[in-house]
JSON list of C-alpha atoms and ligand atoms in Angstrom, two decimals:
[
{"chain": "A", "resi": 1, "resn": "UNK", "atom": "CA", "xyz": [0.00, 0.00, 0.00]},
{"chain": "A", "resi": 2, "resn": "UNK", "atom": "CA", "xyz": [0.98, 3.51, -1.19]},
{"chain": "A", "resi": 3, "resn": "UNK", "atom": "CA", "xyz": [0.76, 4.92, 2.28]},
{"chain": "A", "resi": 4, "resn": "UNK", "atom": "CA", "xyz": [3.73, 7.33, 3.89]},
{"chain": "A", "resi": 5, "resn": "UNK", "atom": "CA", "xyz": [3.49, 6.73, 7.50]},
{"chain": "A", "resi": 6, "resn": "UNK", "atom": "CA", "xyz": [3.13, 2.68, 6.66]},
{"chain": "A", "resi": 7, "resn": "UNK", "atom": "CA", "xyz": [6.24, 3.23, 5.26]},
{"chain": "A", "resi": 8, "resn": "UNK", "atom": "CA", "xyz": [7.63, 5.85, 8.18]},
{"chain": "A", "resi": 9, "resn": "UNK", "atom": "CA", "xyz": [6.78, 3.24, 10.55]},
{"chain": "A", "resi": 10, "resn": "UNK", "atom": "CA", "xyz": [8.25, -0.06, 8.77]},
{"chain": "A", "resi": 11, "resn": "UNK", "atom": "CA", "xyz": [11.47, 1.82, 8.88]},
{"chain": "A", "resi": 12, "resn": "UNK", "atom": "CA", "xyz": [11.12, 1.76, 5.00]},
{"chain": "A", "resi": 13, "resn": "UNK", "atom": "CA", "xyz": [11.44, 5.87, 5.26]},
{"chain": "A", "resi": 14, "resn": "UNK", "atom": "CA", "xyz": [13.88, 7.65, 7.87]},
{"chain": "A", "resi": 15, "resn": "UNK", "atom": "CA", "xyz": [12.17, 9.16, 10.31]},
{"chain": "A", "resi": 16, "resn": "UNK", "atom": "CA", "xyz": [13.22, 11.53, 13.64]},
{"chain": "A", "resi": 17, "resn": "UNK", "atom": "CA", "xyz": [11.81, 8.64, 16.08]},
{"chain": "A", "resi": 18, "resn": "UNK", "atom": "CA", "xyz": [11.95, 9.00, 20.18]},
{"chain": "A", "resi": 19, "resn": "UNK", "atom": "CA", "xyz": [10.29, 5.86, 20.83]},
{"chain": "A", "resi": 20, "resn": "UNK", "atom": "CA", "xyz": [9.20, 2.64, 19.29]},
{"chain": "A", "resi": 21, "resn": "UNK", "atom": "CA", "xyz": [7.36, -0.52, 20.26]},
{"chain": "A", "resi": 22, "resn": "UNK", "atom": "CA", "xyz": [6.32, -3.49, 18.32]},
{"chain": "A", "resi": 23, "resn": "UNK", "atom": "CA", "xyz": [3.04, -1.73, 17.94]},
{"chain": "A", "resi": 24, "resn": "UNK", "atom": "CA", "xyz": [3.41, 2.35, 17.99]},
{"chain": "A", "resi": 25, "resn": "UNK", "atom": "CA", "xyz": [6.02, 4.36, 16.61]},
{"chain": "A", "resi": 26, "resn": "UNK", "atom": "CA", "xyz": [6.46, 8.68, 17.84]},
{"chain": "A", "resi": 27, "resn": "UNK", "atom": "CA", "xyz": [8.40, 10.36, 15.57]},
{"chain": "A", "resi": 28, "resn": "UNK", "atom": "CA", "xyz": [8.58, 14.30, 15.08]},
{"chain": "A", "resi": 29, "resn": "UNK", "atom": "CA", "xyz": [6.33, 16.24, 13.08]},
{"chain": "A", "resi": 30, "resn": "UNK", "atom": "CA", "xyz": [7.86, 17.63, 9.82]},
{"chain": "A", "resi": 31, "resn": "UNK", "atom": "CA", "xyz": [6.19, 20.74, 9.90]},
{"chain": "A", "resi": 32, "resn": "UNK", "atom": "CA", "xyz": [6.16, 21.36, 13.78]},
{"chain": "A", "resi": 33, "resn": "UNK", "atom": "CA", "xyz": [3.41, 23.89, 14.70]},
{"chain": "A", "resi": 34, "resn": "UNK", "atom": "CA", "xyz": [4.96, 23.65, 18.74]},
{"chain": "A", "resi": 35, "resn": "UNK", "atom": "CA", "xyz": [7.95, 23.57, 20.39]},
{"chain": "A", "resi": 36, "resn": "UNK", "atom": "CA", "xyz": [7.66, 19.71, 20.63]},
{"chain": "A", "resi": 37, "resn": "UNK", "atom": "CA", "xyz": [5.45, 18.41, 17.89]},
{"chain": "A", "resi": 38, "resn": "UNK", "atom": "CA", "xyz": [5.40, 14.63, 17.66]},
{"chain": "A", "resi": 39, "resn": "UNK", "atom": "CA", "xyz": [2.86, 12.31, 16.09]},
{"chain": "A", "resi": 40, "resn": "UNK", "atom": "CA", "xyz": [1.77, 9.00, 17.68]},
{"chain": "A", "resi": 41, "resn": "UNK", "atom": "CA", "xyz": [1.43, 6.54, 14.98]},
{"chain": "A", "resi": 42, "resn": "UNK", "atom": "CA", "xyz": [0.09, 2.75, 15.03]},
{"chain": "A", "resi": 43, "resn": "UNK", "atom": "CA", "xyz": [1.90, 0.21, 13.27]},
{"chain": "A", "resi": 44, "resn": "UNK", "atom": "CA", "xyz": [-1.28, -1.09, 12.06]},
{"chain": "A", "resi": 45, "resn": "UNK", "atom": "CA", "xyz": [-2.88, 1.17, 9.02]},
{"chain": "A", "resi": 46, "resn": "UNK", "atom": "CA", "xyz": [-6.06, 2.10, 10.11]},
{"chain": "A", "resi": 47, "resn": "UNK", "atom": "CA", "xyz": [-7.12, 5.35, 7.87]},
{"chain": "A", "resi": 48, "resn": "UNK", "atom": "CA", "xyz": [-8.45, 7.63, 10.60]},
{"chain": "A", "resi": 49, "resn": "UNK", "atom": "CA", "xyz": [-10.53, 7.40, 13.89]},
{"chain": "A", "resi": 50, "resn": "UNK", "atom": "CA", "xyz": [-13.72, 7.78, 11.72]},
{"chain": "A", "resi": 51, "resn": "UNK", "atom": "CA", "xyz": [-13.01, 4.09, 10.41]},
{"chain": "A", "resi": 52, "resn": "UNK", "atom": "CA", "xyz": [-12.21, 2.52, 13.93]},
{"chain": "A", "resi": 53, "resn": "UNK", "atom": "CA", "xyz": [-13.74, -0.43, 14.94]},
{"chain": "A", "resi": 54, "resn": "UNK", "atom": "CA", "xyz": [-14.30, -2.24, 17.82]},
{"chain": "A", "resi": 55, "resn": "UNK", "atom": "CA", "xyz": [-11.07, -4.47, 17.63]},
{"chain": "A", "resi": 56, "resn": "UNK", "atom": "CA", "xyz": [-8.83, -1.21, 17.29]},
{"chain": "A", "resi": 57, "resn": "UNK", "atom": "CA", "xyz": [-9.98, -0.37, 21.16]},
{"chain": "A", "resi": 58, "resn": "UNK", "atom": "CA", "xyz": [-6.76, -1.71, 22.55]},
{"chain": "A", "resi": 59, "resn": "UNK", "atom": "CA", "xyz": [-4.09, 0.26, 20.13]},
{"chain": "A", "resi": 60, "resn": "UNK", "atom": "CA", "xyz": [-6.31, 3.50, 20.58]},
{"chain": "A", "resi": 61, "resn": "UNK", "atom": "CA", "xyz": [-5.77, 3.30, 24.37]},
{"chain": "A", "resi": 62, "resn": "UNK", "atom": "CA", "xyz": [-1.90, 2.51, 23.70]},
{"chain": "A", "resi": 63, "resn": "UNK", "atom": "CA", "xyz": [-2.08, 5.79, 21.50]},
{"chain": "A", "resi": 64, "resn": "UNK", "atom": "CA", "xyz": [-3.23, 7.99, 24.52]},
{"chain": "A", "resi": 65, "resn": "UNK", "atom": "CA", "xyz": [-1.17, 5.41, 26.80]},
{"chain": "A", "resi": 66, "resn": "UNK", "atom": "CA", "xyz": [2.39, 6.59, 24.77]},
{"chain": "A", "resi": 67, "resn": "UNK", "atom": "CA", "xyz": [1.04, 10.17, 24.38]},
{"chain": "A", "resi": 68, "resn": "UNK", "atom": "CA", "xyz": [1.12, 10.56, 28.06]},
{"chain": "A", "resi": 69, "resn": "UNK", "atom": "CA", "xyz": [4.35, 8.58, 28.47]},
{"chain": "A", "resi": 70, "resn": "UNK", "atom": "CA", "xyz": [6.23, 10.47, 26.01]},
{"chain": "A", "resi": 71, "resn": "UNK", "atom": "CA", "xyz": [5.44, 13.72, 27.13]},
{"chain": "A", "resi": 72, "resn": "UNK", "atom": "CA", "xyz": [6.45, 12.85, 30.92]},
{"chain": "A", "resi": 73, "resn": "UNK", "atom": "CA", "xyz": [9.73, 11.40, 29.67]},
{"chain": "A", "resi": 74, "resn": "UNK", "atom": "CA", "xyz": [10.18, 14.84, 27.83]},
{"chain": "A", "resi": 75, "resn": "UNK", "atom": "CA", "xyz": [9.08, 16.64, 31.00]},
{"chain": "A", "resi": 76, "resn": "UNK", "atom": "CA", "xyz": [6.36, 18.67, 29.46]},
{"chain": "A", "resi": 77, "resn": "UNK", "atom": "CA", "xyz": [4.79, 21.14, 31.98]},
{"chain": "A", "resi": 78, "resn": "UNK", "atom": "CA", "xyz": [1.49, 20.50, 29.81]},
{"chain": "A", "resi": 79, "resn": "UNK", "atom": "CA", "xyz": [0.57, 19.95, 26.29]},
{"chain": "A", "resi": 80, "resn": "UNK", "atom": "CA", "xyz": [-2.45, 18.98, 23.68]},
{"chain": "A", "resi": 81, "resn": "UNK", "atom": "CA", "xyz": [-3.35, 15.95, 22.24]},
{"chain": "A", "resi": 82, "resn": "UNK", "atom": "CA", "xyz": [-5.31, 16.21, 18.83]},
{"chain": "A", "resi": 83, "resn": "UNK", "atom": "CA", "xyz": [-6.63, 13.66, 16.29]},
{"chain": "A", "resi": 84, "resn": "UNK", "atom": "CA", "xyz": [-7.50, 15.80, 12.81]},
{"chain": "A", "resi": 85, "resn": "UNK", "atom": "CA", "xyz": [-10.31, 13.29, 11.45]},
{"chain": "A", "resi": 86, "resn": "UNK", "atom": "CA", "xyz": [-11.36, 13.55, 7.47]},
{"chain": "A", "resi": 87, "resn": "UNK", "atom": "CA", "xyz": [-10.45, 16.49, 5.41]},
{"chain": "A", "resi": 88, "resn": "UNK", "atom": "CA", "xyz": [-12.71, 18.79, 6.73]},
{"chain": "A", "resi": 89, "resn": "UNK", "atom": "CA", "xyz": [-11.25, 18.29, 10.33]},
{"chain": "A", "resi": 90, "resn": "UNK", "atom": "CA", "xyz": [-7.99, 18.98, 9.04]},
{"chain": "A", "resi": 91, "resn": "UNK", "atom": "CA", "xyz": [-6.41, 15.50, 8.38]},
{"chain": "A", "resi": 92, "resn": "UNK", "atom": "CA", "xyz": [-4.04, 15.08, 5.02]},
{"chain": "A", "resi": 93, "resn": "UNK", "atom": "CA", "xyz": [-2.45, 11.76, 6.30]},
{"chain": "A", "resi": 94, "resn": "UNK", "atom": "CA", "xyz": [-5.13, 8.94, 5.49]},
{"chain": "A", "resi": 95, "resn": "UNK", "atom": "CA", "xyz": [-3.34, 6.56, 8.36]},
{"chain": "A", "resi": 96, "resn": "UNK", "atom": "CA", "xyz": [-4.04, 6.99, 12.00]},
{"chain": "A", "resi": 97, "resn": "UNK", "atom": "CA", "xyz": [-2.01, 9.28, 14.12]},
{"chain": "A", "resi": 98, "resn": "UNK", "atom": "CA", "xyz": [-2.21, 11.73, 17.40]},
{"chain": "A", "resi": 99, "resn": "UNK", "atom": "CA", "xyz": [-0.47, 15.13, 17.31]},
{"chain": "A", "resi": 100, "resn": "UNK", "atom": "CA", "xyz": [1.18, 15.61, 20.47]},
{"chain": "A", "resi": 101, "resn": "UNK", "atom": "CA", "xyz": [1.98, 19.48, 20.71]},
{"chain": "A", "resi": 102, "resn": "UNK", "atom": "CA", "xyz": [3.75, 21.00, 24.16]},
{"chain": "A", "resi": 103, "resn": "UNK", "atom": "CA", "xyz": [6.99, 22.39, 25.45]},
{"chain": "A", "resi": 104, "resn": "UNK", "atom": "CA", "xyz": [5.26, 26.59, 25.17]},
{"chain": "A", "resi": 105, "resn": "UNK", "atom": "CA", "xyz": [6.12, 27.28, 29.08]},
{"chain": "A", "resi": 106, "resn": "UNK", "atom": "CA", "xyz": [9.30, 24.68, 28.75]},
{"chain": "A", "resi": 107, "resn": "UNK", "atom": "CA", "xyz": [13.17, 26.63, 28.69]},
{"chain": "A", "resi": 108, "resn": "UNK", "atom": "CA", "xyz": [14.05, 25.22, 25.30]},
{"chain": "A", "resi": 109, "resn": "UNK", "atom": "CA", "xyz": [17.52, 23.97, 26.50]},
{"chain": "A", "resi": 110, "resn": "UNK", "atom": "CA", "xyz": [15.33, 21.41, 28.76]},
{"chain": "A", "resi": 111, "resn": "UNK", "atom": "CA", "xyz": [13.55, 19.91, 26.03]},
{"chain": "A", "resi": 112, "resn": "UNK", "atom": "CA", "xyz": [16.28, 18.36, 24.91]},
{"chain": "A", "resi": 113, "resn": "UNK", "atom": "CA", "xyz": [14.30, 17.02, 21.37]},
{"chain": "B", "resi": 201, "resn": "LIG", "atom": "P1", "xyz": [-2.78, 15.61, 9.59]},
{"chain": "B", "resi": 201, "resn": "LIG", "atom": "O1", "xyz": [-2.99, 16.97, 8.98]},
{"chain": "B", "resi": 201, "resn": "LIG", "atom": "O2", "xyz": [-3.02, 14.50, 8.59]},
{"chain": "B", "resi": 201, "resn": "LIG", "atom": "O3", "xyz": [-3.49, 15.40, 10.89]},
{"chain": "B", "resi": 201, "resn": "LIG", "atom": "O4", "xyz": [-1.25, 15.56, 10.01]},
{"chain": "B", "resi": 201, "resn": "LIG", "atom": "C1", "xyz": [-0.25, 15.10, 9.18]},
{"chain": "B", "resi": 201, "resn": "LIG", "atom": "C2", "xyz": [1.04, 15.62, 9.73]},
{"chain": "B", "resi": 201, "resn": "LIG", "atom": "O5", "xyz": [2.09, 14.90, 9.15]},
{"chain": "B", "resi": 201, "resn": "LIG", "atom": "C3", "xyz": [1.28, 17.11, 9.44]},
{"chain": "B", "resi": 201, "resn": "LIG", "atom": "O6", "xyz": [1.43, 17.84, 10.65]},
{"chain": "B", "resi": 201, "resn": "LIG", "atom": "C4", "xyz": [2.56, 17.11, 8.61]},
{"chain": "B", "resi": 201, "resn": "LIG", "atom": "O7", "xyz": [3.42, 18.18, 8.93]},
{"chain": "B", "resi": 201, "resn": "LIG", "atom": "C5", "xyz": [3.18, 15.76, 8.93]},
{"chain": "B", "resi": 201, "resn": "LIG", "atom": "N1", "xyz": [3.96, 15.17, 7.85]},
{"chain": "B", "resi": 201, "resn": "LIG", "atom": "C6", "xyz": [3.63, 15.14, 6.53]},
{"chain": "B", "resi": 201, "resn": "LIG", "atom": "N2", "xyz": [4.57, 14.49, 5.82]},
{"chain": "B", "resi": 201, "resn": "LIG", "atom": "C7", "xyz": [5.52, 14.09, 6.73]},
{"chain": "B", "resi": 201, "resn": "LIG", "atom": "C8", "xyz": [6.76, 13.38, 6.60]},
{"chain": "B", "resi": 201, "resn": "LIG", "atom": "O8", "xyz": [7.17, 12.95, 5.52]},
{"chain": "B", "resi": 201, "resn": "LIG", "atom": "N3", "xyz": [7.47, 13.16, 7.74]},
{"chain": "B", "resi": 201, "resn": "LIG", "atom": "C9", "xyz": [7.03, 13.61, 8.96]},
{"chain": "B", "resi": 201, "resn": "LIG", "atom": "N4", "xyz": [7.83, 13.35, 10.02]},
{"chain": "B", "resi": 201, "resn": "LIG", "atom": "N5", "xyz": [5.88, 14.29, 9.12]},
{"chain": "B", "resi": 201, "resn": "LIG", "atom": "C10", "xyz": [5.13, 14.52, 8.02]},
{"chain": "B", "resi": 202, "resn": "LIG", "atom": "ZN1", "xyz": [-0.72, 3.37, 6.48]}
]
Protein backbone atom coordinates (compact mmCIF):
# COMPACT_ATOMS: atom_id res chain seq x y z
CA UNK A 1 0.00 0.00 0.00
CA UNK A 2 0.98 3.51 -1.19
CA UNK A 3 0.76 4.92 2.28
CA UNK A 4 3.73 7.33 3.89
CA UNK A 5 3.49 6.73 7.50
CA UNK A 6 3.13 2.68 6.66
CA UNK A 7 6.24 3.23 5.26
CA UNK A 8 7.63 5.85 8.18
CA UNK A 9 6.78 3.24 10.55
CA UNK A 10 8.25 -0.06 8.77
CA UNK A 11 11.47 1.82 8.88
CA UNK A 12 11.12 1.76 5.00
CA UNK A 13 11.44 5.87 5.26
CA UNK A 14 13.88 7.65 7.87
CA UNK A 15 12.17 9.16 10.31
CA UNK A 16 13.22 11.53 13.64
CA UNK A 17 11.81 8.64 16.08
CA UNK A 18 11.95 9.00 20.18
CA UNK A 19 10.29 5.86 20.83
CA UNK A 20 9.20 2.64 19.29
CA UNK A 21 7.36 -0.52 20.26
CA UNK A 22 6.32 -3.49 18.32
CA UNK A 23 3.04 -1.73 17.94
CA UNK A 24 3.41 2.35 17.99
CA UNK A 25 6.02 4.36 16.61
CA UNK A 26 6.46 8.68 17.84
CA UNK A 27 8.40 10.36 15.57
CA UNK A 28 8.58 14.30 15.08
CA UNK A 29 6.33 16.24 13.08
CA UNK A 30 7.86 17.63 9.82
CA UNK A 31 6.19 20.74 9.90
CA UNK A 32 6.16 21.36 13.78
CA UNK A 33 3.41 23.89 14.70
CA UNK A 34 4.96 23.65 18.74
CA UNK A 35 7.95 23.57 20.39
CA UNK A 36 7.66 19.71 20.63
CA UNK A 37 5.45 18.41 17.89
CA UNK A 38 5.40 14.63 17.66
CA UNK A 39 2.86 12.31 16.09
CA UNK A 40 1.77 9.00 17.68
CA UNK A 41 1.43 6.54 14.98
CA UNK A 42 0.09 2.75 15.03
CA UNK A 43 1.90 0.21 13.27
CA UNK A 44 -1.28 -1.09 12.06
CA UNK A 45 -2.88 1.17 9.02
CA UNK A 46 -6.06 2.10 10.11
CA UNK A 47 -7.12 5.35 7.87
CA UNK A 48 -8.45 7.63 10.60
CA UNK A 49 -10.53 7.40 13.89
CA UNK A 50 -13.72 7.78 11.72
CA UNK A 51 -13.01 4.09 10.41
CA UNK A 52 -12.21 2.52 13.93
CA UNK A 53 -13.74 -0.43 14.94
CA UNK A 54 -14.30 -2.24 17.82
CA UNK A 55 -11.07 -4.47 17.63
CA UNK A 56 -8.83 -1.21 17.29
CA UNK A 57 -9.98 -0.37 21.16
CA UNK A 58 -6.76 -1.71 22.55
CA UNK A 59 -4.09 0.26 20.13
CA UNK A 60 -6.31 3.50 20.58
CA UNK A 61 -5.77 3.30 24.37
CA UNK A 62 -1.90 2.51 23.70
CA UNK A 63 -2.08 5.79 21.50
CA UNK A 64 -3.23 7.99 24.52
CA UNK A 65 -1.17 5.41 26.80
CA UNK A 66 2.39 6.59 24.77
CA UNK A 67 1.04 10.17 24.38
CA UNK A 68 1.12 10.56 28.06
CA UNK A 69 4.35 8.58 28.47
CA UNK A 70 6.23 10.47 26.01
CA UNK A 71 5.44 13.72 27.13
CA UNK A 72 6.45 12.85 30.92
CA UNK A 73 9.73 11.40 29.67
CA UNK A 74 10.18 14.84 27.83
CA UNK A 75 9.08 16.64 31.00
CA UNK A 76 6.36 18.67 29.46
CA UNK A 77 4.79 21.14 31.98
CA UNK A 78 1.49 20.50 29.81
CA UNK A 79 0.57 19.95 26.29
CA UNK A 80 -2.45 18.98 23.68
CA UNK A 81 -3.35 15.95 22.24
CA UNK A 82 -5.31 16.21 18.83
CA UNK A 83 -6.63 13.66 16.29
CA UNK A 84 -7.50 15.80 12.81
CA UNK A 85 -10.31 13.29 11.45
CA UNK A 86 -11.36 13.55 7.47
CA UNK A 87 -10.45 16.49 5.41
CA UNK A 88 -12.71 18.79 6.73
CA UNK A 89 -11.25 18.29 10.33
CA UNK A 90 -7.99 18.98 9.04
CA UNK A 91 -6.41 15.50 8.38
CA UNK A 92 -4.04 15.08 5.02
CA UNK A 93 -2.45 11.76 6.30
CA UNK A 94 -5.13 8.94 5.49
CA UNK A 95 -3.34 6.56 8.36
CA UNK A 96 -4.04 6.99 12.00
CA UNK A 97 -2.01 9.28 14.12
CA UNK A 98 -2.21 11.73 17.40
CA UNK A 99 -0.47 15.13 17.31
CA UNK A 100 1.18 15.61 20.47
CA UNK A 101 1.98 19.48 20.71
CA UNK A 102 3.75 21.00 24.16
CA UNK A 103 6.99 22.39 25.45
CA UNK A 104 5.26 26.59 25.17
CA UNK A 105 6.12 27.28 29.08
CA UNK A 106 9.30 24.68 28.75
CA UNK A 107 13.17 26.63 28.69
CA UNK A 108 14.05 25.22 25.30
CA UNK A 109 17.52 23.97 26.50
CA UNK A 110 15.33 21.41 28.76
CA UNK A 111 13.55 19.91 26.03
CA UNK A 112 16.28 18.36 24.91
CA UNK A 113 14.30 17.02 21.37
P1 LIG B 1 -2.78 15.61 9.59
O1 LIG B 1 -2.99 16.97 8.98
O2 LIG B 1 -3.02 14.50 8.59
O3 LIG B 1 -3.49 15.40 10.89
O4 LIG B 1 -1.25 15.56 10.01
C1 LIG B 1 -0.25 15.10 9.18
C2 LIG B 1 1.04 15.62 9.73
O5 LIG B 1 2.09 14.90 9.15
C3 LIG B 1 1.28 17.11 9.44
O6 LIG B 1 1.43 17.84 10.65
C4 LIG B 1 2.56 17.11 8.61
O7 LIG B 1 3.42 18.18 8.93
C5 LIG B 1 3.18 15.76 8.93
N1 LIG B 1 3.96 15.17 7.85
C6 LIG B 1 3.63 15.14 6.53
N2 LIG B 1 4.57 14.49 5.82
C7 LIG B 1 5.52 14.09 6.73
C8 LIG B 1 6.76 13.38 6.60
O8 LIG B 1 7.17 12.95 5.52
N3 LIG B 1 7.47 13.16 7.74
C9 LIG B 1 7.03 13.61 8.96
N4 LIG B 1 7.83 13.35 10.02
N5 LIG B 1 5.88 14.29 9.12
C10 LIG B 1 5.13 14.52 8.02
ZN1 LIG C 1 -0.72 3.37 6.48
Amino acid sequence: MDCLFCKISSGEIKSDAVYEDAEVVVFKDIHPKAPVHLLVVPKEHIQSIAHLEVNHNDIISKLIYTAKNTAANLKLNGYKLVFNVGREGGQVIDHLHLHLLGGWGNAKESLNI
